[in-house]
PDB file of C-alpha atoms in Angstrom:
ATOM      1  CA  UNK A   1      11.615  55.988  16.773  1.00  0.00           C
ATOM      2  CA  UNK A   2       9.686  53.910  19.349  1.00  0.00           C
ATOM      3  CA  UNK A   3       6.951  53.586  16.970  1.00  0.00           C
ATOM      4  CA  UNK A   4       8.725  52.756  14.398  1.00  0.00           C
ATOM      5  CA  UNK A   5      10.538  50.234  16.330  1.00  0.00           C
ATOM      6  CA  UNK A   6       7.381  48.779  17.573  1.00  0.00           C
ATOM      7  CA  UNK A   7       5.549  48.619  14.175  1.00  0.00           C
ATOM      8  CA  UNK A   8       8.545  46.621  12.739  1.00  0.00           C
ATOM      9  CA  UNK A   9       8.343  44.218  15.392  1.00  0.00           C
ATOM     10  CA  UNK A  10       4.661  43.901  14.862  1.00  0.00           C
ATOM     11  CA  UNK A  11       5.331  43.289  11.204  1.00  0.00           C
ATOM     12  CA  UNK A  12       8.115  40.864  12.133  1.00  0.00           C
ATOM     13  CA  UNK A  13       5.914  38.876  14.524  1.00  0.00           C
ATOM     14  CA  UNK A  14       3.194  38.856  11.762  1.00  0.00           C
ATOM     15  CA  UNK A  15       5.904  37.506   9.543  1.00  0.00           C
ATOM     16  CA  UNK A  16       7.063  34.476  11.455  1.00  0.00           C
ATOM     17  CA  UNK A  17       3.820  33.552  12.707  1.00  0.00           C
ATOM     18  CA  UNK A  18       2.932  33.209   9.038  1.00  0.00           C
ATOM     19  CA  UNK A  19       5.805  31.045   8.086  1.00  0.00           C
ATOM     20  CA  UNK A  20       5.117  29.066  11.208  1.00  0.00           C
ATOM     21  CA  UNK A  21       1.610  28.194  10.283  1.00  0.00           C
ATOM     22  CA  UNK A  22       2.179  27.346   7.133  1.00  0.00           C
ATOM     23  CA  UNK A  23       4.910  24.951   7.716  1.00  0.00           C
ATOM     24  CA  UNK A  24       2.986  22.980  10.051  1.00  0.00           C
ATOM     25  CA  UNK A  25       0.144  23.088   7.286  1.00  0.00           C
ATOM     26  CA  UNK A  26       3.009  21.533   4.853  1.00  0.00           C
ATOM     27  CA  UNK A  27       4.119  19.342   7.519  1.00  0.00           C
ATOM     28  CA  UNK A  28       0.955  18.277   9.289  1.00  0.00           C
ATOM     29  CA  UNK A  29      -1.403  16.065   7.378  1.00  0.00           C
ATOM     30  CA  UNK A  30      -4.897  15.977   7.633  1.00  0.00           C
ATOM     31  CA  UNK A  31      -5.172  12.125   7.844  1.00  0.00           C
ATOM     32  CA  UNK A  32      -2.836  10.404  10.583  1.00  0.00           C
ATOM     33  CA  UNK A  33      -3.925   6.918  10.343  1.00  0.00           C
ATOM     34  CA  UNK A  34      -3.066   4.278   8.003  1.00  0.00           C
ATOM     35  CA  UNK A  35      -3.493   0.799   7.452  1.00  0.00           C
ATOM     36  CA  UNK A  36      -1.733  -1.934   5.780  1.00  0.00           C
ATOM     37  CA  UNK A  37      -2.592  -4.969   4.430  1.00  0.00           C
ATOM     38  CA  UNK A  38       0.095  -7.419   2.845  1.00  0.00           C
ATOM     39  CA  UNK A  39      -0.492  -9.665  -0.080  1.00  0.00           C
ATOM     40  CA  UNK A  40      -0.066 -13.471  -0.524  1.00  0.00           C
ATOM     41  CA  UNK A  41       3.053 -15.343  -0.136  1.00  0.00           C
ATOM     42  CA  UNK A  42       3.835 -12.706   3.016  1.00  0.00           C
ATOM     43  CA  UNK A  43       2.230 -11.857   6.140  1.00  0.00           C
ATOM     44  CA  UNK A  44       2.532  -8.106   8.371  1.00  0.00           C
ATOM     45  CA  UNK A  45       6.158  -8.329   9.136  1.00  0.00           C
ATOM     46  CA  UNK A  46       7.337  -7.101   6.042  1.00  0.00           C
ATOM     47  CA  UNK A  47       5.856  -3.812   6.729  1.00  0.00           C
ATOM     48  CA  UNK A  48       8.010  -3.390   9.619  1.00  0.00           C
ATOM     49  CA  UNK A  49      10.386  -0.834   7.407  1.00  0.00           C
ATOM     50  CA  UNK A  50       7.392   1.429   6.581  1.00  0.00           C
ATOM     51  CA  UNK A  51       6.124   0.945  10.044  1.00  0.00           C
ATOM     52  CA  UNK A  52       8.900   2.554  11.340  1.00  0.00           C
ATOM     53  CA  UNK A  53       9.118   5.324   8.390  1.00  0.00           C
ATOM     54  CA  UNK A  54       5.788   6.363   9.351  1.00  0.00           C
ATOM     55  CA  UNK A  55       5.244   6.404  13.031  1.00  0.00           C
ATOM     56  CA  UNK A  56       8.416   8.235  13.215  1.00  0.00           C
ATOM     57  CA  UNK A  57       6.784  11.144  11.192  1.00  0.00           C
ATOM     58  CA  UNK A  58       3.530  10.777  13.538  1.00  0.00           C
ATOM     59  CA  UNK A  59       1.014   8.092  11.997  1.00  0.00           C
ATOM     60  CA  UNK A  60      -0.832   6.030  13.869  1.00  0.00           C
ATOM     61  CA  UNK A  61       0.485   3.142  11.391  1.00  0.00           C
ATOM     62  CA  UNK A  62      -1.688  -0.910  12.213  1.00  0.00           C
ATOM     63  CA  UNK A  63      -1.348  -3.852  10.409  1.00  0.00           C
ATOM     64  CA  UNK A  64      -3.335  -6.304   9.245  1.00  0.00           C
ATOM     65  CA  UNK A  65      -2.640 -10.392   9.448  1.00  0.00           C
ATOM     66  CA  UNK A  66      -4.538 -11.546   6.656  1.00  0.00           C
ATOM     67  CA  UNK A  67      -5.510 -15.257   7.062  1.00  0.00           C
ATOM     68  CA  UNK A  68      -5.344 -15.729   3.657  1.00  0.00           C
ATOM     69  CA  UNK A  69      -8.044 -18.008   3.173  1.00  0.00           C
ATOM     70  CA  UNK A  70     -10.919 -16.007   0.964  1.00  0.00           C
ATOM     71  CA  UNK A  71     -11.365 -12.449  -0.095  1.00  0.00           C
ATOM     72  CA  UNK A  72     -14.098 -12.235   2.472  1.00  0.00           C
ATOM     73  CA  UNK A  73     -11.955 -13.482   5.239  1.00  0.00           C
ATOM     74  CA  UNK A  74      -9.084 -11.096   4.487  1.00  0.00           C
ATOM     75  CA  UNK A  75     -11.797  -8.530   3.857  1.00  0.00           C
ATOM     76  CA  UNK A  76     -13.266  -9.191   7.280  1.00  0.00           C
ATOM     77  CA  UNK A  77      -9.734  -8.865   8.542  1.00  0.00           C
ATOM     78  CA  UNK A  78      -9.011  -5.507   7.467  1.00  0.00           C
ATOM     79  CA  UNK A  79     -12.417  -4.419   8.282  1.00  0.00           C
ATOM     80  CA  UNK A  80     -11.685  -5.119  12.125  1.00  0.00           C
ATOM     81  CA  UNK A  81      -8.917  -3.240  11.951  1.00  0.00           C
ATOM     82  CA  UNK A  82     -10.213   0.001  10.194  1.00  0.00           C
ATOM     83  CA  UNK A  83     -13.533   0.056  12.749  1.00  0.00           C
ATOM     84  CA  UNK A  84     -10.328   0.829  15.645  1.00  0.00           C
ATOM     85  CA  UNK A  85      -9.923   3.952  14.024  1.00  0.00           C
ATOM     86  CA  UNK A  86     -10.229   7.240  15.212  1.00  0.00           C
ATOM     87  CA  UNK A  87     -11.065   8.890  12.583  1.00  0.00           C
ATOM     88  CA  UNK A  88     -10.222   9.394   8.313  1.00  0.00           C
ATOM     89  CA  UNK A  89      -7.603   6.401   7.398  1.00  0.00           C
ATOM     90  CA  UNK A  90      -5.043   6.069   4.256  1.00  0.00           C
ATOM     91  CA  UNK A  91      -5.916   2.219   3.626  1.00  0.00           C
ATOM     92  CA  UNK A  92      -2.801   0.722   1.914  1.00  0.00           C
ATOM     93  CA  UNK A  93      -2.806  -2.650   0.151  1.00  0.00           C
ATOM     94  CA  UNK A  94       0.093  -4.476  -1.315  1.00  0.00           C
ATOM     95  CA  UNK A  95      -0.199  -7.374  -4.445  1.00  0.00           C
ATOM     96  CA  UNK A  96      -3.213  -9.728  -3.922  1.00  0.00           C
ATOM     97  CA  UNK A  97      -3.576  -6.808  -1.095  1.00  0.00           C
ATOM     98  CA  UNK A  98      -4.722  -4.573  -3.150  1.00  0.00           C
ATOM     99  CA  UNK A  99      -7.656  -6.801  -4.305  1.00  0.00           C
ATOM    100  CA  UNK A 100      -8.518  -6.847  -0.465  1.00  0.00           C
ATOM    101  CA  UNK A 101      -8.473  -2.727  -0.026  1.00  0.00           C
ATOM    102  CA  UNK A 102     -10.630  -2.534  -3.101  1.00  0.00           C
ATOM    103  CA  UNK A 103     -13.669  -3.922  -1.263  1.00  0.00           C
ATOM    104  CA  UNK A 104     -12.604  -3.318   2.328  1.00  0.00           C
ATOM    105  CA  UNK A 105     -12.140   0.440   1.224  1.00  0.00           C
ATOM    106  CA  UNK A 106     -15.623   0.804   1.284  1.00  0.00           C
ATOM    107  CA  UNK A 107     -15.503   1.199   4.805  1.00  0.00           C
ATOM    108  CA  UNK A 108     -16.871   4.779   5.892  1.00  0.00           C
ATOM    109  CA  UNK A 109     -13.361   5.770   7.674  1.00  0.00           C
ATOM    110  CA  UNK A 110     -11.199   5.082   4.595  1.00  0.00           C
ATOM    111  CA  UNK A 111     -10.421   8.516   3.144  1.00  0.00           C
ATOM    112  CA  UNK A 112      -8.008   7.414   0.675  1.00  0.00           C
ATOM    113  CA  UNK A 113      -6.605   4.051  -0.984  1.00  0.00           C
ATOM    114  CA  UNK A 114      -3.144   3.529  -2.112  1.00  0.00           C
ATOM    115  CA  UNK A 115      -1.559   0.575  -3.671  1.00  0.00           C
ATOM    116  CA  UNK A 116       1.387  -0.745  -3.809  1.00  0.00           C
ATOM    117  CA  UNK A 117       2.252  -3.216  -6.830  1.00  0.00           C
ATOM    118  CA  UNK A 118      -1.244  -3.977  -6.452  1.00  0.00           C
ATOM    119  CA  UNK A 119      -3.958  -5.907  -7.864  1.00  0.00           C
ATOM    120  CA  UNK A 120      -6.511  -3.440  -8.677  1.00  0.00           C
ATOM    121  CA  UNK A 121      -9.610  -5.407  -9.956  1.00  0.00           C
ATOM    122  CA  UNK A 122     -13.418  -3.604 -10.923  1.00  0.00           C
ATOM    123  CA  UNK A 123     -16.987  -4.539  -9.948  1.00  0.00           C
ATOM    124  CA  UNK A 124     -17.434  -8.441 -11.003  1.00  0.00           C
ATOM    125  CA  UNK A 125     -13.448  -8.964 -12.129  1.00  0.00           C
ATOM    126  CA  UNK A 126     -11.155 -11.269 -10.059  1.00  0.00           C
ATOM    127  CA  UNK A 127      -7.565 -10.998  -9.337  1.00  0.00           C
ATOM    128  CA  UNK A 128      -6.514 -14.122 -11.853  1.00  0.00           C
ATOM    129  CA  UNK A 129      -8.291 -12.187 -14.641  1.00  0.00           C
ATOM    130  CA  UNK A 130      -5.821  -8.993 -14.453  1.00  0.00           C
ATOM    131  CA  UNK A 131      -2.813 -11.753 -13.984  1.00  0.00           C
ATOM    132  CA  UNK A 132      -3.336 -13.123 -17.350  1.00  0.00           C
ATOM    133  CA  UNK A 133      -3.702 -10.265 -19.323  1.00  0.00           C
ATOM    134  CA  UNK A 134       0.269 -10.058 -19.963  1.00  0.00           C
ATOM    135  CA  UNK A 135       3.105 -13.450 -20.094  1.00  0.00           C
ATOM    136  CA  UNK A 136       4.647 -13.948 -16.482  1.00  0.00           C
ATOM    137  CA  UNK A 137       8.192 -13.077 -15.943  1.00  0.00           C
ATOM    138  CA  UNK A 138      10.828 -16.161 -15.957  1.00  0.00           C
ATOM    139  CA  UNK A 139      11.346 -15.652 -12.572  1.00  0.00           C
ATOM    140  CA  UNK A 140       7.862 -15.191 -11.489  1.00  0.00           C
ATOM    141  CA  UNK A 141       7.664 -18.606  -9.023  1.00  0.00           C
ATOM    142  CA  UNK A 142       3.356 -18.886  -7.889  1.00  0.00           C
ATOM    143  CA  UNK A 143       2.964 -22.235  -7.738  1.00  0.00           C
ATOM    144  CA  UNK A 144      -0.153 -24.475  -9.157  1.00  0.00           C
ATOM    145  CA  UNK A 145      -2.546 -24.675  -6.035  1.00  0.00           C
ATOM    146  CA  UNK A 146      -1.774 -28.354  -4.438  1.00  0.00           C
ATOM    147  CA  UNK A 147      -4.227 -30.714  -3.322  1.00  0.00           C
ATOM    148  CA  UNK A 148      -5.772 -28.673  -0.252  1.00  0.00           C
ATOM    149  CA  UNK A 149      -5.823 -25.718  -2.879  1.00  0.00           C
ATOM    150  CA  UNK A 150      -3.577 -23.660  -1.811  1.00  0.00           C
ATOM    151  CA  UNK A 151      -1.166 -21.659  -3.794  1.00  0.00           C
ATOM    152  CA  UNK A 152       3.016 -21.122  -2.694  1.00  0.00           C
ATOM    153  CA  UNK A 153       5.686 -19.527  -4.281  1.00  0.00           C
ATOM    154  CA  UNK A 154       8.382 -21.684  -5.205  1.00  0.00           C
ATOM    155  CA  UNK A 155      11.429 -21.496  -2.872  1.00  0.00           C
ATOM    156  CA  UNK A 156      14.253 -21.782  -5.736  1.00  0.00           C
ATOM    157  CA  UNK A 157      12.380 -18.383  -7.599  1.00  0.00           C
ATOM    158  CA  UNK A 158      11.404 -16.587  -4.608  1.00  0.00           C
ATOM    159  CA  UNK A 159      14.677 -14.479  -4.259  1.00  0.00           C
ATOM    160  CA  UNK A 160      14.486 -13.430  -8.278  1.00  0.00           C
ATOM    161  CA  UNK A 161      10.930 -13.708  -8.933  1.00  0.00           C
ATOM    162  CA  UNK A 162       9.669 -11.592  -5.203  1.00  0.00           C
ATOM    163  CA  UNK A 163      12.052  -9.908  -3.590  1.00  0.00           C
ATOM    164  CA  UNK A 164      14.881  -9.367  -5.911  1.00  0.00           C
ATOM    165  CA  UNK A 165      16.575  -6.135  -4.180  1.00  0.00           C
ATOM    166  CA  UNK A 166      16.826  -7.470  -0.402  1.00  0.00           C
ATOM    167  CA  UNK A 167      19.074  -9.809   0.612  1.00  0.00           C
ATOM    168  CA  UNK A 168      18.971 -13.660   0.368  1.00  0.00           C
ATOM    169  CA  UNK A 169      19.026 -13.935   4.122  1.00  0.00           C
ATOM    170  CA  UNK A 170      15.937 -11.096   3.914  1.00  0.00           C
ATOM    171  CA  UNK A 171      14.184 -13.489   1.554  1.00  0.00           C
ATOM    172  CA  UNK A 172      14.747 -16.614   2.686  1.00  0.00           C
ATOM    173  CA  UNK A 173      13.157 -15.156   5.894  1.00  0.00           C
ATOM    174  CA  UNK A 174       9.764 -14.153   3.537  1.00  0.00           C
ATOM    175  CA  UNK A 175       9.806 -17.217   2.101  1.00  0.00           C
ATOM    176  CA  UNK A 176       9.592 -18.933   5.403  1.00  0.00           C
ATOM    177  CA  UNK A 177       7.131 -16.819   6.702  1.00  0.00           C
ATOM    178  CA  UNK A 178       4.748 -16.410   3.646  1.00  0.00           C
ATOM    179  CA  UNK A 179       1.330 -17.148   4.597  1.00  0.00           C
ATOM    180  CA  UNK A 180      -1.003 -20.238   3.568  1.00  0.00           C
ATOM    181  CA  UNK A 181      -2.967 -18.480   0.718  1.00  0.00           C
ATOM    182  CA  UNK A 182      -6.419 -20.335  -0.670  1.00  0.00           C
ATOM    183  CA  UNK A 183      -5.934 -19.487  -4.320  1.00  0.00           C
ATOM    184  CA  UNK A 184      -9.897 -19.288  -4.675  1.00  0.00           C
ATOM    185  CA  UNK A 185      -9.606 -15.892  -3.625  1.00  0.00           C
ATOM    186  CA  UNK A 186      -7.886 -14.817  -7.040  1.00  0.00           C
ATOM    187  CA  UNK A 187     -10.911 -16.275  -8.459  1.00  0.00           C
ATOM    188  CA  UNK A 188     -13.698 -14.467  -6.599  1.00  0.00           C
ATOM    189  CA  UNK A 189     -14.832 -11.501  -8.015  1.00  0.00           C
ATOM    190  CA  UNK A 190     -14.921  -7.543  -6.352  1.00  0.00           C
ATOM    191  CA  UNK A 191     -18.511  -6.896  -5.608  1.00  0.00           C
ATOM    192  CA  UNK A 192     -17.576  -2.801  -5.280  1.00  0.00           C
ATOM    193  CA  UNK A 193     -14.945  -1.312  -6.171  1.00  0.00           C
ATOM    194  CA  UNK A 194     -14.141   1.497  -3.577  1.00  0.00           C
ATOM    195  CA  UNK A 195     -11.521   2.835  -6.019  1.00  0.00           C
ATOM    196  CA  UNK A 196     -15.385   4.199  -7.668  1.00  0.00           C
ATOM    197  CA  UNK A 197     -15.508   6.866  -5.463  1.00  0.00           C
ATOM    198  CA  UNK A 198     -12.449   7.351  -3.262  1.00  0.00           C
ATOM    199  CA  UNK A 199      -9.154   8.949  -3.905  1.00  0.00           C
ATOM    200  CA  UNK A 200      -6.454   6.056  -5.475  1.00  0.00           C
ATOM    201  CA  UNK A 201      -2.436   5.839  -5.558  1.00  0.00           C
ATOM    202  CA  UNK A 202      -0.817   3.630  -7.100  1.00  0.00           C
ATOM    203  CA  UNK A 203       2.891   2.593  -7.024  1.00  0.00           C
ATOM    204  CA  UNK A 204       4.562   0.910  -9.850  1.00  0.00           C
ATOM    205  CA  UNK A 205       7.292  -1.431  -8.801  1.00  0.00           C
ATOM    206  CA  UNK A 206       9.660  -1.004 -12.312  1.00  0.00           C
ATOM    207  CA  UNK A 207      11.241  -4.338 -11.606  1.00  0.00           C
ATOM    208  CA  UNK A 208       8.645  -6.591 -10.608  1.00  0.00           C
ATOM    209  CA  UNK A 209       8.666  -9.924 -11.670  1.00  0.00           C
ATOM    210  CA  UNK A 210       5.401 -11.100  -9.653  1.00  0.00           C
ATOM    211  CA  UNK A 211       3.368  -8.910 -11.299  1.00  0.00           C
ATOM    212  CA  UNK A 212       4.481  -7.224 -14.054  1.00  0.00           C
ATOM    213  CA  UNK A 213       4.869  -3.181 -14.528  1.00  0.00           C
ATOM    214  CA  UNK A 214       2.479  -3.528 -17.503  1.00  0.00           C
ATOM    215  CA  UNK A 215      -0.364  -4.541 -15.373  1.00  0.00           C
ATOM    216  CA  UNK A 216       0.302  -2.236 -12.809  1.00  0.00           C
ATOM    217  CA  UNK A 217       0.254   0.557 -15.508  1.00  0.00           C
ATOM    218  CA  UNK A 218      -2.636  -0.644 -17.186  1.00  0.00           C
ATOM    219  CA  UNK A 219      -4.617  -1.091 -13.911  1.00  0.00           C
ATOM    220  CA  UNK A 220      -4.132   2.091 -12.539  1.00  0.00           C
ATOM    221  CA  UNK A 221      -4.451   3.932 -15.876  1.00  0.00           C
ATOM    222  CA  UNK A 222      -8.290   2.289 -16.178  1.00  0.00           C
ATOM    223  CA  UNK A 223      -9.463   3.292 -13.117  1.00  0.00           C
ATOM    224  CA  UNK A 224      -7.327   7.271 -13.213  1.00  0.00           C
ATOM    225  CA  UNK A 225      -5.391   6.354 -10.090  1.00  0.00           C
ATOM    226  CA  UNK A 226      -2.514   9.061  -9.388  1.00  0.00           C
ATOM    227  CA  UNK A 227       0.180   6.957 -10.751  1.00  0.00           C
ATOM    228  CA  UNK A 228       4.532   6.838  -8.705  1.00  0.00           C
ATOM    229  CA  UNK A 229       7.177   4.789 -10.608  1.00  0.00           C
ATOM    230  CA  UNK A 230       9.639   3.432  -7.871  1.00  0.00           C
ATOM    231  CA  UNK A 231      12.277   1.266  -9.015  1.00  0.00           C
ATOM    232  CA  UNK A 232      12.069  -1.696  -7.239  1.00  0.00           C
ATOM    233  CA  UNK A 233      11.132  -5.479  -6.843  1.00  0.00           C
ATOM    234  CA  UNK A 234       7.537  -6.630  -5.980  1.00  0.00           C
ATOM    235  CA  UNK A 235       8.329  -5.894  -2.302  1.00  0.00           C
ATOM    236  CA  UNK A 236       9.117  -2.344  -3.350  1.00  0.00           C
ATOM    237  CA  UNK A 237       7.661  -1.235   0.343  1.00  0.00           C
ATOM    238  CA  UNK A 238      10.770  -3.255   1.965  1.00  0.00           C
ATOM    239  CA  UNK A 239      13.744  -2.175  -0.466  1.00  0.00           C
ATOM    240  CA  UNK A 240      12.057   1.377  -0.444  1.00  0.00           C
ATOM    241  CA  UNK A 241      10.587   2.505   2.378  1.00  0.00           C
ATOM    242  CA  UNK A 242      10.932   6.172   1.953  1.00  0.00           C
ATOM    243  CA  UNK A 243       9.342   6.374  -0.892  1.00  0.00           C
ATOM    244  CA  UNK A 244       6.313   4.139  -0.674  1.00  0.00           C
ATOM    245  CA  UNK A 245       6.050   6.372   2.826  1.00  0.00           C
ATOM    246  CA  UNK A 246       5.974   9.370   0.359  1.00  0.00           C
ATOM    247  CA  UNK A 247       3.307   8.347  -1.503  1.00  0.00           C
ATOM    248  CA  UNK A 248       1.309   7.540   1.794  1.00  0.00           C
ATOM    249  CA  UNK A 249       1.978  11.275   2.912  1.00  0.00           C
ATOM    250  CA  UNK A 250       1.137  12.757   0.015  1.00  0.00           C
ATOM    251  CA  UNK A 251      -2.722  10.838   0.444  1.00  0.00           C
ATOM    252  CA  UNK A 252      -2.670  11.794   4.165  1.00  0.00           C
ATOM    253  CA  UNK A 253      -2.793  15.028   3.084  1.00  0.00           C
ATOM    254  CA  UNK A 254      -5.564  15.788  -0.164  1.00  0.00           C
TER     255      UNK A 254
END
């Protein structure tokens, strides 16, 4: 009976040492770091939600201030902050963003790219290009660049047209805080396009205005990025955290 008992308990320690190891090989990814770089008319704070979605689950989660002023400055920007890295990092870019991680992503410790209602543009394209290949929503509110040439989103369309599903208050706040962008950089073309040879996500906002679902379909479907519908307004990342956090995960860990 004693060896009976003690070849069950065997079995059962065998057993739960099994299920153990797996679910920390569900639950632990092999990528912990992740970087996130915001788009025009923004600036880092509106990751906060994510921020917090993320480190909570164990990332090491740092964001990037873009200046705004070229693609090579917010390049050079995001580049700083990926050489801090430890190790393998999940480089995330959001809007004009995503034009930014699809050059900075060359960067030999980005394992992964994921965008969120991002540009995605190929080897000698520019943002503007990919912009124009559909009509704008009504409510979409960029502004003509003014005389110092640089580009804002208009204040009476930036609730609608950018961040729909918050809150006035919560948008009034972005609109305050967007950043100075040089609208040269939607002109200046991708030299390489890490999206070539590294793992891409995209997410489609289904209620953007800024830019619209078509584009974001039709980007990601050229260049056989794994494709996640979220409904949501451009600023999907805010209204959604969770989700866009999901997405991040599931890169973090192929």
């Amino acid at each position: 009976m004693k060896t009976i008992f003690k070849s069950f308990l065997a079995f059962a320690i065998l057993i739960f040492s099994f299920a153990f190891t797996n679910v920390n090989a569900q639950t632990n990814p092999k990528i912990k770091n992740v970087v996130l770089v915001h788009g025009a008319f923004a600036d880092g704070s509106g990751w906060q939600g994510l921020y917090k979605v993320l480190t909570k689950k164990g990332y090491n989660v740092t964001i990037v201030q873009n200046p705004l002023s070229s693609l090579e400055d917010d390049v050079k920007a995001t580049n700083l902050a990926l050489d801090k890295q430890d190790g393998p990092t999940i480089l995330v870019g959001h809007s004009w963003g995503g034009t930014v991680i699809t050059e900075a992503g060359n960067h030999p410790k980005v394992a992964a790219l994921v965008y969120v209602a991002a540009l995605q543009p190929d080897n000698g394209e520019n943002s503007v290009q990919w912009l124009q290949t559909a009509p704008p929503a009504p409510e979409n509110g960029v502004l003509p660049p003014d005389e110092k040439g640089i580009a804002y989103y208009d204040k009476a369309k930036f609730h609608a047209g950018f961040a729909g599903d918050l809150s006035k208050e919560q948008a009034d706040f972005m609109y305050a805080s967007q950043g100075a962008f040089h609208a040269q950089g939607f002109l200046t073309p991708i030299t390489k396009a890490a999206w070539r040879t590294k793992p891409s996500y995209g997410i489609v906002a289904t209620e953007d205005k800024s830019i619209v679902p078509s584009i974001q379909h039709a980007m990601y479907k050229r260049s056989n990025t794994k494709i996640t519908e979220i409904k949501g307004s451009h600023v999907v990342f805010i209204s959604q955290p969770e989700k866009v956090a999901n997405v991040i995960i599931e890169a973090s860990k192929n």
